[in-house]
Each structure stands twice: as structure tokens, then as C-alpha cells.
Short mmCIF file of C-alpha atoms in Angstrom, two decimals:
data_model
loop_
_atom_site.label_atom_id
_atom_site.label_comp_id
_atom_site.label_asym_id
_atom_site.label_seq_id
_atom_site.Cartn_x
_atom_site.Cartn_y
_atom_site.Cartn_z
CA MET T 1 125.44 6.70 59.92
CA ALA T 2 127.64 5.97 62.92
CA PRO T 3 131.13 5.34 62.67
CA SER T 4 132.73 1.91 63.11
CA PRO T 5 133.07 1.64 67.08
CA SER T 6 136.61 0.53 66.81
CA PRO T 7 139.95 1.70 67.98
CA SER T 8 140.83 1.76 64.39
CA ALA T 9 138.07 4.14 63.51
CA ALA T 10 138.94 7.54 61.71
CA THR T 11 140.12 9.91 64.08
CA LEU T 12 139.91 13.93 64.56
CA SER T 13 142.78 15.93 63.21
CA PRO T 14 145.58 15.87 65.70
CA SER T 15 145.16 18.31 68.63
CA SER T 16 145.62 18.45 72.24
CA SER T 17 142.25 20.28 72.67
CA PRO T 18 139.94 19.95 69.75
CA THR T 19 138.68 23.12 68.57
CA MET T 20 135.12 24.30 68.63
CA TYR T 21 134.81 23.98 65.09
CA ASN T 22 136.16 20.77 63.99
CA LEU T 23 134.40 19.01 67.14
CA ARG T 24 131.14 20.44 66.40
CA GLU T 25 131.24 19.56 62.67
CA PHE T 26 132.35 15.95 63.45
CA LEU T 27 129.51 15.61 65.77
CA GLY T 28 126.84 17.02 63.28
CA ARG T 29 127.95 14.56 60.65
CA GLN T 30 127.59 11.41 62.78
CA SER T 31 124.48 12.79 64.32
CA PRO T 32 121.17 11.00 63.29
CA ASP T 33 119.48 14.16 62.36
CA GLY T 34 122.49 15.57 60.32
CA GLY T 35 123.50 17.93 62.93
CA THR T 36 120.00 19.96 63.04
CA ALA T 37 119.74 19.84 66.75
CA LEU T 38 123.41 20.37 67.20
CA PHE T 39 123.70 23.59 65.12
CA SER T 40 120.12 25.09 66.42
CA THR T 41 120.64 28.78 66.77
CA GLY T 42 117.58 29.40 69.29
CA THR T 43 118.01 31.23 72.56
CA THR T 44 117.40 28.02 74.20
CA PRO T 45 119.97 25.38 74.49
CA THR T 46 119.03 21.82 73.17
CA PRO T 47 120.46 18.55 74.58
CA GLN T 48 122.80 18.42 71.65
CA THR T 49 124.28 21.78 71.96
CA ALA T 50 124.57 21.39 75.98
CA ALA T 51 126.49 18.04 75.27
CA TRP T 52 128.94 19.66 73.01
CA GLU T 53 129.63 22.42 74.87
CA TRP T 54 130.09 19.93 77.91
CA LEU T 55 132.70 18.11 76.08
CA LEU T 56 134.67 21.32 75.24
CA THR T 57 134.47 22.82 78.61
CA GLN T 58 134.00 20.29 81.30
CA ASP T 59 135.42 17.04 79.65
CA THR T 60 138.97 16.76 81.10
CA ILE T 61 139.49 13.49 79.50
CA LEU T 62 138.88 14.70 76.08
CA ALA T 63 140.92 17.73 76.51
CA SER T 64 143.77 15.91 77.87
CA SER T 65 143.74 13.64 74.82
CA ALA T 66 143.68 10.64 77.06
CA MET T 67 141.38 8.92 74.49
CA GLY T 68 143.97 9.34 71.94
CA GLY T 69 141.81 10.69 69.27
CA GLU T 70 139.46 7.77 69.33
CA THR T 71 136.33 8.92 67.65
CA TYR T 72 134.22 5.92 69.05
CA ARG T 73 134.95 7.27 72.56
CA ILE T 74 133.97 10.79 71.71
CA LEU T 75 130.74 9.47 70.05
CA GLN T 76 130.18 7.50 73.32
CA ARG T 77 130.39 10.48 75.65
CA TYR T 78 128.77 12.76 73.52
CA ALA T 79 125.69 10.27 73.26
CA LEU T 80 125.39 9.71 76.94
CA GLN T 81 125.75 13.53 77.34
CA VAL T 82 122.94 14.05 75.25
CA PHE T 83 120.78 11.59 77.06
CA ARG T 84 121.66 13.45 80.46
CA TYR T 85 120.90 16.39 79.15
CA THR T 86 117.52 15.46 77.60
CA ILE T 87 116.70 14.16 81.22
CA LEU T 88 117.91 17.18 82.81
CA PHE T 89 116.08 19.54 80.57
CA ASP T 90 112.75 17.54 80.86
CA ASN T 91 112.81 17.14 84.78
CA GLY T 92 114.39 20.22 85.72
CA ALA T 93 116.15 18.34 88.31
CA THR T 94 119.32 16.77 88.37
CA TYR T 95 119.56 13.12 87.59
CA LEU T 96 122.68 11.03 86.75
CA THR T 97 124.91 13.43 88.62
CA GLU T 98 127.88 11.17 88.16
CA TRP T 99 127.82 11.44 84.56
CA ALA T 100 128.57 15.07 84.92
CA ASP T 101 131.98 14.80 86.09
CA GLY T 102 134.14 15.30 83.24
CA SER T 103 137.35 13.44 84.81
CA ILE T 104 135.94 9.85 84.93
CA SER T 105 135.46 7.38 81.93
CA GLU T 106 132.03 6.87 80.55
CA CYS T 107 132.49 3.09 81.31
CA ASP T 108 132.47 4.15 85.10
CA TYR T 109 128.90 5.99 84.58
CA PRO T 110 126.40 4.35 86.65
CA GLY T 111 124.39 2.22 84.41
CA VAL T 112 126.85 1.77 81.65
CA THR T 113 128.68 -1.32 80.98
CA CYS T 114 131.75 -1.35 78.71
CA ASN T 115 133.98 -4.28 77.20
CA SER T 116 137.72 -4.42 77.62
CA LEU T 117 138.48 -1.83 74.89
CA SER T 118 136.13 0.79 76.66
CA ILE T 119 133.30 0.15 74.25
CA VAL T 120 130.08 0.68 75.46
CA THR T 121 127.90 -2.29 75.21
CA GLU T 122 125.24 -2.14 77.77
CA LEU T 123 123.06 0.71 78.92
CA SER T 124 120.65 -0.02 81.89
CA LEU T 125 118.68 2.66 83.92
CA ASN T 126 115.63 0.92 85.26
CA GLY T 127 113.15 2.13 87.99
CA VAL T 128 114.87 5.88 88.19
CA ASP T 129 111.36 7.56 87.51
CA PHE T 130 112.97 10.37 85.52
CA VAL T 131 110.58 12.01 82.95
CA THR T 132 112.24 12.14 79.45
CA THR T 133 112.32 11.16 75.74
CA LEU T 134 114.53 8.98 73.79
CA PRO T 135 117.00 10.85 72.23
CA GLU T 136 118.08 9.66 68.82
CA GLU T 137 121.89 9.98 69.39
CA LEU T 138 121.79 6.81 71.48
CA VAL T 139 122.06 5.05 68.20
CA LEU T 140 125.58 6.14 68.21
CA LEU T 141 126.50 3.67 70.77
CA SER T 142 126.86 1.43 67.69
CA SER T 143 128.13 -1.45 69.84
CA LEU T 144 125.30 -1.55 72.23
CA THR T 145 124.14 -5.32 72.81
CA SER T 146 121.56 -4.34 75.60
CA LEU T 147 119.44 -1.07 76.19
CA SER T 148 117.19 -1.32 79.29
CA LEU T 149 115.12 1.72 80.29
CA HIS T 150 112.12 -0.07 81.92
CA ASN T 151 109.67 1.40 84.60
CA ASN T 152 110.50 5.02 84.27
CA ALA T 153 108.31 7.86 82.85
CA ILE T 154 109.71 7.87 79.30
CA TYR T 155 107.33 9.40 77.02
CA GLY T 156 107.06 10.45 73.38
CA THR T 157 107.46 7.97 70.32
CA LEU T 158 110.04 5.26 69.71
CA PRO T 159 112.76 6.65 67.48
CA THR T 160 113.00 4.89 64.14
CA VAL T 161 116.73 5.30 64.09
CA TYR T 162 117.26 2.64 66.78
CA GLY T 163 116.69 0.36 64.01
CA GLY T 164 120.32 1.01 63.02
CA PHE T 165 121.56 -0.73 66.32
CA SER T 166 123.51 -3.43 64.57
CA LYS T 167 124.56 -5.34 67.71
CA LEU T 168 121.36 -5.01 69.87
CA GLU T 169 120.26 -8.08 71.31
CA ASP T 170 117.86 -6.86 74.16
CA LEU T 171 115.54 -3.91 74.19
CA TYR T 172 113.67 -3.42 77.66
CA LEU T 173 111.44 -0.28 77.49
CA TYR T 174 108.26 -1.59 79.46
CA GLY T 175 106.51 0.43 82.19
CA ASN T 176 106.94 3.77 80.54
CA GLU T 177 104.58 6.31 78.82
CA LEU T 178 105.57 5.71 75.24
CA THR T 179 103.04 6.57 72.46
CA GLY T 180 102.86 6.32 68.94
CA THR T 181 103.33 3.08 66.80
CA MET T 182 105.94 -0.08 66.83
CA PRO T 183 108.62 0.96 64.37
CA THR T 184 108.95 -1.65 61.60
CA GLU T 185 112.68 -0.89 61.68
CA TYR T 186 113.22 -2.75 64.74
CA ALA T 187 112.26 -6.00 63.33
CA THR T 188 114.95 -5.96 61.07
CA MET T 189 117.85 -5.60 63.67
CA PRO T 190 120.02 -8.40 62.73
CA LYS T 191 120.85 -9.57 66.49
CA MET T 192 117.36 -8.74 67.94
CA LYS T 193 116.39 -11.34 70.44
CA ARG T 194 114.29 -10.01 73.27
CA VAL T 195 112.20 -6.73 72.63
CA ASP T 196 109.63 -5.84 75.58
CA GLY T 197 107.72 -2.61 75.15
CA SER T 198 104.94 -3.66 77.50
CA PHE T 199 102.92 -1.46 79.74
CA ASN T 200 102.74 1.65 77.69
CA SER T 201 100.34 3.34 75.42
CA LEU T 202 101.41 2.19 71.90
CA THR T 203 98.93 2.18 69.06
CA GLY T 204 98.62 0.80 65.44
CA THR T 205 98.78 -2.48 64.45
CA ILE T 206 101.65 -5.30 64.73
CA PRO T 207 103.99 -5.12 62.04
CA THR T 208 104.20 -8.44 60.01
CA GLU T 209 108.06 -7.94 59.90
CA TYR T 210 108.68 -9.05 63.37
CA GLY T 211 106.95 -12.40 62.54
CA LEU T 212 109.99 -12.68 59.82
CA SER T 213 112.61 -12.27 62.08
CA THR T 214 114.86 -15.36 62.40
CA THR T 215 116.53 -14.09 65.61
CA LEU T 216 113.45 -12.85 67.72
CA GLU T 217 112.99 -15.12 70.74
CA ARG T 218 110.59 -12.71 72.65
CA PHE T 219 107.94 -10.44 71.55
CA ASP T 220 106.26 -8.53 74.48
CA TYR T 221 104.03 -5.81 73.95
CA GLU T 222 101.47 -6.64 76.30
CA PHE T 223 98.94 -3.97 77.64
CA ASN T 224 99.21 -1.46 75.38
CA ALA T 225 96.61 -0.03 72.92
CA LEU T 226 97.53 -2.17 69.79
CA HIS T 227 94.33 -3.02 67.64
CA GLY T 228 93.76 -5.25 64.36
CA THR T 229 94.53 -8.86 63.62
CA ILE T 230 97.47 -10.83 64.52
CA PRO T 231 99.55 -11.51 61.58
CA ASN T 232 99.81 -14.94 60.43
CA GLU T 233 103.63 -14.61 60.28
CA MET T 234 104.06 -14.19 64.03
CA PHE T 235 103.55 -17.76 64.40
CA SER T 236 106.38 -18.55 61.69
CA ASN T 237 108.99 -18.37 64.21
CA SER T 238 109.22 -21.58 66.29
CA ASN T 239 111.49 -20.07 69.08
CA LEU T 240 109.33 -17.17 69.44
CA CYS T 241 107.76 -16.41 73.25
CA LEU T 242 104.59 -14.27 71.99
CA ILE T 243 103.12 -11.96 74.67
CA ILE T 244 100.35 -9.70 73.25
CA SER T 245 97.87 -9.53 75.90
CA GLY T 246 96.07 -6.53 77.13
CA ASN T 247 95.75 -4.97 73.87
CA ARG T 248 92.45 -4.28 71.37
CA LEU T 249 93.42 -7.05 68.91
CA ASN T 250 90.75 -8.71 67.24
CA GLY T 251 89.73 -11.08 64.58
CA THR T 252 90.55 -14.88 65.09
CA ILE T 253 93.34 -17.04 66.25
CA PRO T 254 95.31 -17.93 63.20
CA THR T 255 95.36 -21.78 62.33
CA GLU T 256 99.08 -21.38 61.63
CA LEU T 257 99.51 -21.36 65.58
CA GLY T 258 99.17 -25.07 65.31
CA SER T 259 102.07 -25.47 63.02
CA ILE T 260 104.77 -24.11 65.37
CA LYS T 261 105.68 -26.97 67.52
CA MET T 262 108.13 -25.32 69.52
CA LEU T 263 106.49 -22.20 70.82
CA LYS T 264 107.24 -21.62 74.48
CA THR T 265 104.50 -18.93 75.60
CA ILE T 266 101.40 -17.78 73.97
CA ARG T 267 99.76 -14.85 75.86
CA LEU T 268 96.70 -13.52 73.89
CA HIS T 269 94.49 -12.49 76.86
CA ASN T 270 92.57 -9.12 77.42
CA ASN T 271 91.97 -8.70 73.77
CA GLU T 272 88.73 -8.93 71.51
CA LEU T 273 89.32 -12.17 69.73
CA THR T 274 86.62 -14.12 68.32
CA GLY T 275 86.07 -17.25 66.47
CA THR T 276 87.25 -20.93 67.91
CA ILE T 277 90.47 -21.97 69.39
CA PRO T 278 92.02 -23.67 66.48
CA THR T 279 92.20 -27.60 66.63
CA GLU T 280 95.56 -27.83 65.03
CA LEU T 281 97.11 -27.45 68.39
CA GLU T 282 98.79 -30.92 68.72
CA ASN T 283 102.47 -31.91 69.93
CA MET T 284 103.33 -28.56 71.00
CA SER T 285 105.58 -29.84 73.68
CA ASP T 286 107.52 -27.03 74.64
CA LEU T 287 104.52 -24.84 75.42
CA GLY T 288 104.91 -23.53 78.85
CA ASP T 289 101.81 -21.16 79.44
CA PHE T 290 98.80 -20.51 77.17
CA PHE T 291 96.68 -17.60 78.02
CA LEU T 292 93.37 -16.92 76.30
CA HIS T 293 91.02 -15.38 78.93
CA ASN T 294 89.05 -12.42 78.70
CA ASN T 295 88.24 -12.64 74.91
CA MET T 296 85.22 -13.45 73.11
CA LEU T 297 86.22 -16.91 72.05
CA THR T 298 83.29 -19.68 71.00
CA GLY T 299 83.16 -23.28 70.51
CA SER T 300 84.78 -26.03 72.60
CA ILE T 301 88.04 -26.44 74.33
CA PRO T 302 90.06 -28.56 71.83
CA THR T 303 90.83 -32.04 72.88
CA THR T 304 94.51 -31.53 71.47
CA PHE T 305 95.09 -29.36 75.12
CA GLY T 306 96.12 -32.71 76.49
CA THR T 307 98.99 -32.71 74.13
CA PHE T 308 100.67 -29.68 76.07
CA THR T 309 103.03 -31.90 77.76
CA ASN T 310 105.14 -28.90 79.05
CA THR T 311 102.27 -26.53 80.02
CA TRP T 312 102.35 -25.26 83.57
CA GLY T 313 99.35 -22.76 83.24
CA LEU T 314 96.35 -23.02 81.10
CA ASP T 315 93.85 -20.26 81.03
CA VAL T 316 90.60 -19.72 78.81
CA SER T 317 88.29 -18.11 81.42
CA ASN T 318 86.00 -15.34 80.85
CA ASN T 319 85.04 -16.24 77.03
CA ALA T 320 81.97 -17.94 75.65
CA LEU T 321 83.22 -21.61 75.09
CA THR T 322 80.61 -24.24 75.34
CA GLY T 323 80.80 -27.99 75.44
CA THR T 324 82.25 -30.59 78.24
CA ILE T 325 85.58 -30.56 79.74
CA PRO T 326 87.92 -32.84 77.50
CA THR T 327 89.19 -35.87 79.87
CA GLU T 328 92.13 -35.37 77.63
CA LEU T 329 93.31 -32.41 80.21
CA SER T 330 94.02 -35.39 83.11
CA LEU T 331 97.24 -36.13 80.61
CA LEU T 332 98.78 -33.06 81.99
CA THR T 333 99.47 -34.95 85.22
CA SER T 334 103.21 -33.67 85.82
CA SER T 335 103.39 -30.40 84.25
CA LEU T 336 100.16 -28.20 84.85
CA ALA T 337 101.78 -26.88 88.03
CA SER T 338 99.92 -23.59 88.13
CA HIS T 339 96.63 -23.19 87.17
CA LEU T 340 93.96 -24.45 84.98
CA ALA T 341 91.25 -21.65 84.63
CA LEU T 342 87.64 -22.57 82.79
CA GLU T 343 85.42 -20.07 84.91
CA ASN T 344 83.01 -17.57 83.47
CA ASN T 345 82.11 -19.63 80.24
CA MET T 346 79.10 -21.77 79.16
CA LEU T 347 80.70 -24.85 79.77
CA ASN T 348 78.35 -28.06 80.49
CA GLY T 349 78.42 -31.69 81.47
CA THR T 350 80.03 -33.29 84.47
CA ILE T 351 83.18 -32.34 86.07
CA PRO T 352 85.31 -35.24 85.04
CA THR T 353 86.57 -37.36 87.81
CA VAL T 354 89.94 -37.77 85.99
CA LEU T 355 90.70 -34.12 87.03
CA GLY T 356 91.88 -35.70 90.22
CA ARG T 357 94.85 -36.64 88.30
CA LEU T 358 96.31 -33.22 88.17
CA ARG T 359 98.42 -33.61 91.23
CA GLU T 360 100.65 -30.61 90.63
CA VAL T 361 97.99 -27.99 90.05
CA LYS T 362 97.68 -24.98 92.36
CA ASP T 363 94.72 -23.22 91.14
CA LEU T 364 91.42 -24.67 89.77
CA ARG T 365 88.67 -22.61 88.85
CA LEU T 366 85.77 -23.78 87.26
CA ALA T 367 82.88 -21.28 88.56
CA ASN T 368 80.04 -19.61 86.69
CA ASN T 369 79.46 -22.38 84.00
CA GLN T 370 76.84 -24.88 83.48
CA PHE T 371 78.25 -28.09 85.24
CA VAL T 372 75.92 -30.40 86.70
CA GLY T 373 76.34 -33.65 88.72
CA THR T 374 78.22 -33.99 91.80
CA ILE T 375 81.52 -32.63 93.14
CA PRO T 376 84.12 -35.33 92.42
CA SER T 377 85.47 -36.78 95.72
CA GLN T 378 88.60 -37.28 93.46
CA LEU T 379 89.48 -33.37 93.77
CA GLY T 380 90.74 -34.19 97.07
CA PHE T 381 93.77 -35.67 95.32
CA LEU T 382 94.76 -32.40 94.61
CA THR T 383 96.51 -31.74 97.57
CA LYS T 384 98.91 -29.22 96.26
CA LEU T 385 96.01 -26.88 95.49
CA SER T 386 97.03 -23.76 97.33
CA ASN T 387 95.29 -21.02 95.98
CA LYS T 388 91.58 -21.03 94.87
CA LEU T 389 89.16 -24.02 93.90
CA THR T 390 85.98 -22.36 92.47
CA LEU T 391 82.93 -24.18 91.76
CA SER T 392 80.63 -21.54 92.44
CA GLN T 393 77.50 -20.59 90.14
CA ASN T 394 76.90 -24.06 88.55
CA GLN T 395 74.18 -26.62 88.58
CA LEU T 396 76.04 -29.05 90.99
CA THR T 397 74.06 -31.41 92.98
CA GLY T 398 74.47 -33.74 96.11
CA LYS T 399 76.95 -33.57 98.93
CA ILE T 400 79.88 -31.71 99.43
CA PRO T 401 82.84 -34.52 99.70
CA SER T 402 84.51 -35.19 102.73
CA GLU T 403 87.47 -35.59 100.76
CA LEU T 404 88.06 -31.79 99.95
CA GLY T 405 89.21 -31.57 103.78
CA GLU T 406 92.44 -33.14 102.33
CA LEU T 407 93.24 -29.92 100.73
CA THR T 408 95.35 -28.45 103.71
CA GLU T 409 97.21 -25.87 101.60
CA LEU T 410 93.93 -24.59 99.92
CA LYS T 411 93.28 -20.64 100.64
CA SER T 412 90.12 -20.23 99.21
CA LEU T 413 87.08 -22.83 98.45
CA GLU T 414 84.08 -21.31 96.66
CA LEU T 415 80.81 -23.31 96.56
CA GLU T 416 78.20 -20.57 96.62
CA PHE T 417 75.14 -20.48 94.27
CA ASN T 418 74.59 -24.21 93.38
CA ALA T 419 71.04 -24.72 94.48
CA GLY T 420 71.39 -28.62 94.39
CA LEU T 421 74.15 -28.95 97.14
CA THR T 422 72.61 -30.73 99.74
CA GLY T 423 73.62 -32.42 102.98
CA THR T 424 75.92 -31.07 105.58
CA PHE T 425 79.09 -29.23 105.96
CA PRO T 426 81.70 -32.41 106.44
CA PRO T 427 83.72 -32.19 109.84
CA HIS T 428 86.77 -33.08 107.82
CA LEU T 429 86.52 -29.47 106.09
CA GLY T 430 87.88 -28.40 109.53
CA ASN T 431 91.24 -29.65 108.58
CA MET T 432 91.78 -26.91 105.93
CA THR T 433 93.74 -24.76 108.12
CA ALA T 434 95.27 -22.61 105.54
CA LEU T 435 91.88 -21.21 104.55
CA LEU T 436 91.46 -17.68 104.15
CA ASP T 437 87.84 -17.68 102.55
CA PHE T 438 84.94 -20.14 102.71
CA ILE T 439 82.02 -19.05 100.60
CA ALA T 440 79.04 -21.54 100.61
CA TYR T 441 75.87 -19.70 100.75
CA GLY T 442 72.72 -20.15 98.22
CA ASN T 443 72.93 -23.69 98.45
CA ASN T 444 70.51 -26.06 100.39
CA ILE T 445 73.24 -27.10 102.90
CA THR T 446 72.00 -27.86 106.57
CA GLY T 447 73.45 -28.60 109.84
CA SER T 448 76.71 -26.59 111.04
CA VAL T 449 79.68 -25.31 110.14
CA PRO T 450 82.56 -27.50 111.58
CA ALA T 451 83.53 -25.89 114.88
CA ALA T 452 87.45 -26.23 113.82
CA MET T 453 86.49 -23.93 110.99
CA CYS T 454 84.97 -21.25 113.60
CA ALA T 455 88.08 -21.72 115.82
CA ASN T 456 90.29 -20.69 112.82
CA LEU T 457 87.94 -17.57 111.98
CA GLY T 458 90.18 -14.39 112.65
CA ASN T 459 93.39 -16.68 112.80
CA GLN T 460 93.56 -17.57 109.35
CA LEU T 461 90.21 -17.64 108.02
CA SER T 462 89.06 -14.20 107.31
CA ARG T 463 86.07 -14.89 105.07
CA LEU T 464 83.35 -17.36 106.10
CA GLU T 465 80.11 -16.88 104.52
CA VAL T 466 77.02 -19.38 104.51
CA ASP T 467 73.29 -19.26 104.68
CA CYS T 468 71.99 -18.08 107.52
CA ASP T 469 69.69 -21.17 108.36
CA VAL T 470 73.14 -23.08 108.78
CA SER T 471 73.96 -23.35 112.39
CA CYS T 472 77.20 -21.40 112.93
CA SER T 473 78.53 -19.71 116.25
CA CYS T 474 80.77 -17.41 114.44
CA CYS T 475 78.60 -16.62 111.24
CA ALA T 476 76.33 -13.98 112.55
CA GLU T 477 77.69 -11.15 110.60
CA PHE T 478 78.51 -13.34 107.68
CA CYS T 479 75.34 -15.47 106.71
CA PHE T 480 73.05 -14.72 103.95
#
């Protein structure tokens, strides 16, 4: 159990230079493992023994009693030196060389932040690329509010003793090589707000305890190897940002999701979820993004999606959804500023003309479904489309609306494999000067490619693919 991190904490017996005996005994009593590693008798030094020896032989601040016998300062320096030696022994190379200077305060170490009492409150070493494990001794930094070690090469398991951090609010360990399971002890940290262990190789199931936390605001463990079902308890926290995409989670989406009106982010994509999308998703006015793509969901798109008044991104692509596009999606006129992705499902019916009301959307993907009818001319009102408009691999008929030429910021227009598309290419398409890709083969379009599009080939347009029976002076190598 770590001592209280305050200037009034118990001190060592007065001495201008702590002896090897009393310092080692003191550190051993405070160590999470009871001093096992510190009292190791092996021929190879441990990070703990190396840190202890550093305190005795190189730490001039401790030797001069500049800390006034403050035990929390001794524990801070010991914990940080254990971390430095753990990195040193793992890498065989020197990292954190500034930390090796025994004449400077730990509050002046790069990556360390202290408060006015010289108590360490933050440790941030991101993108250093060191290979190491997480030493348990970091929990001796008992006033730590933020631990950020993302984008390194940290391996091994998450120390369960970190659950003893009583003041920790932010834990950022994403982009490492961590394995093992998620400790349930982390869910009971009394002040934890944000935990991000994404992009590792963590396994096991999601402990239900995380859903019972009243302080947790962000739970991000995307792109690991978690399995099992999503605990219903994860939807009991109305302030939670839930990001668990890119795992192996299965089962259905709990209907409890609909009872949480203040959820801000739901990212469940790239899993193995089945069943239908709950219809109880109404009045989720704070929902910013809702990503369910790349699962095995069935059924229809709930009309309640139209109540997501603050949703900027909605993606249910790459599932097995059926039915038509709810016209209620047109109610997201001011919020849907990122993308609407419905591609690669089994949706049918016509493309609603009211989608032309989504004036803020930048990406509209409807490809590879079973849509019939004509391309709505109202899509020309979507002048902020700047990424993709994909209508390919459907059963669309009729002519290409000349109004699509108004999409002057669009980078990719994909119309291929709609055998019912006829007529000619509207000359107005030549106004799409931001276009990088124009793909329109596998149709029954005749005539010629607008000269302005050919003039833009090689300048901005890099991919122009049409059927070979279409007259095109610049498509000799691109026709099908």
C-alpha cells in the first residue's frame, strides 16, 4: 500500500545520507510486490535493485537531504527510476537520459509534470518507441491524474495493481503491443474518466464492472481481440463515449442502448454482431457518431435514426440490412456533416429524393444494394459533398442527372454496373473540377465523355473509366 503523497507523510529516520539498510527496507515495504524484486539475490540486477542503487550512489538530491526526508519524493524518484531501468534493460539502449541525472528534480524530467508541492501528477511519454513492460512501481506515484504512454512498443499485460490509482483520471495506452485481459480493477478507480487501450492485442471479454462506473466518460478499446457479448451494463452510463470497434464481439446489440439518451459516441463497427438494430433509439439527441459497419446485422434501418439531431456520421455499411431507406433520414439536415454510408447491404426501393436535404453531408455511399428507379436530381443540391458519391452496383435506370455537375467539390463519382442507366453523359459533368475518380462502365450510356473532363485528366482527374463504346478521346487505356 503506497503512503499518502503529502508533505506530512511519515519520514525516514533522520540522516544526512540514508543507509543502504533503511532505504531498502523502506522501499520494500512500499513496493507493490512486497519487495520481492528489490531483494532479488540473482546475479542479474533487476530494475528495482538498479533503481535502489541509483538512489544511494547517484541521487545527489537524496544524499544531500534536499527533500527533507519527504517519503513521497523518495517514492516518486524510485518509481520513475524503476521505469527508466525497465526500459533500459529491455532495449539495450539508452532512453530517458535526462532522468539519469541525480542532481535534478524529478519534476524537471521530460514527460513528468508536478504540482506546486513537487508531487508528480502526470506522466506522458508518447511516441518514444521504446520496448518495455509496465512496472508495477508506477502505482507509487499515488497522486497521478494522467498516465499517457501511447504509441510505443509496450508489451506484456496490464498490471492489476494500477487499479490502486486513487486519483487517476486519464489512462492512455493505445498503439502498443499489450496482451492479456482487461483488469476489472481499473473499473473501480474512483476518479477514472477516460481509458484508451485501443490498437493493442488484448483478449478476453469486457468486464461488466466498467458499465457500473459513475465517472467513466470514454471507454476506448477498439481494434484489439476482445470477444463475447457486449454487457448490458455498458449502456447504463449516460455520459459514456463507447468505442469497441475492431474486435471479435458477437451477439446482438442490447436494447438497453435505446434507454440512454445522452450517449455521445457509439462505435461498434468491425465486429461479429448479429440480429437487428434496436428500434428503441429515439431522442438520442447528443449522439455524435453511430458506426455499425462491417458486422452481420439484419433487418431494416430504424426510422428512429431520424431523431439523431446531433449525429455527424452514420455508417451501417457492410451488413445484411434489407428494406428501404427511411425518409426520416432527411431530418438530419443540419447535423449530418460527415458521411452517410449504407453501401454493401441488400437495401431496395428507390433512392429517396429527400436525401437532397442533407446539405451538410460530405460523403454519401449507397453502392452495392438493390436500388431501383432513377438517380434523384435532388442529389445535385448536396454541394458540400467533397469525398465520394457511390451509386454503383445497383439496378438504377434512366439518365444521369445534369444536376450532378453542381457537385464541384466532389472527388469521386462511382456509377458503374447499373445496366439500366442510359442516355449520354451530361456536359455539365465537366464542371466537376475537383474530381479525382469518375467510374461509369458497365452501363448502357452512349455518346461521348465531356471534353472538359478529358481536359482535366492528368491535372486533377486521375481515374476515368467508361465503356469502350463511349466516345472518349482520353480513355484509350481506361475503357472496359
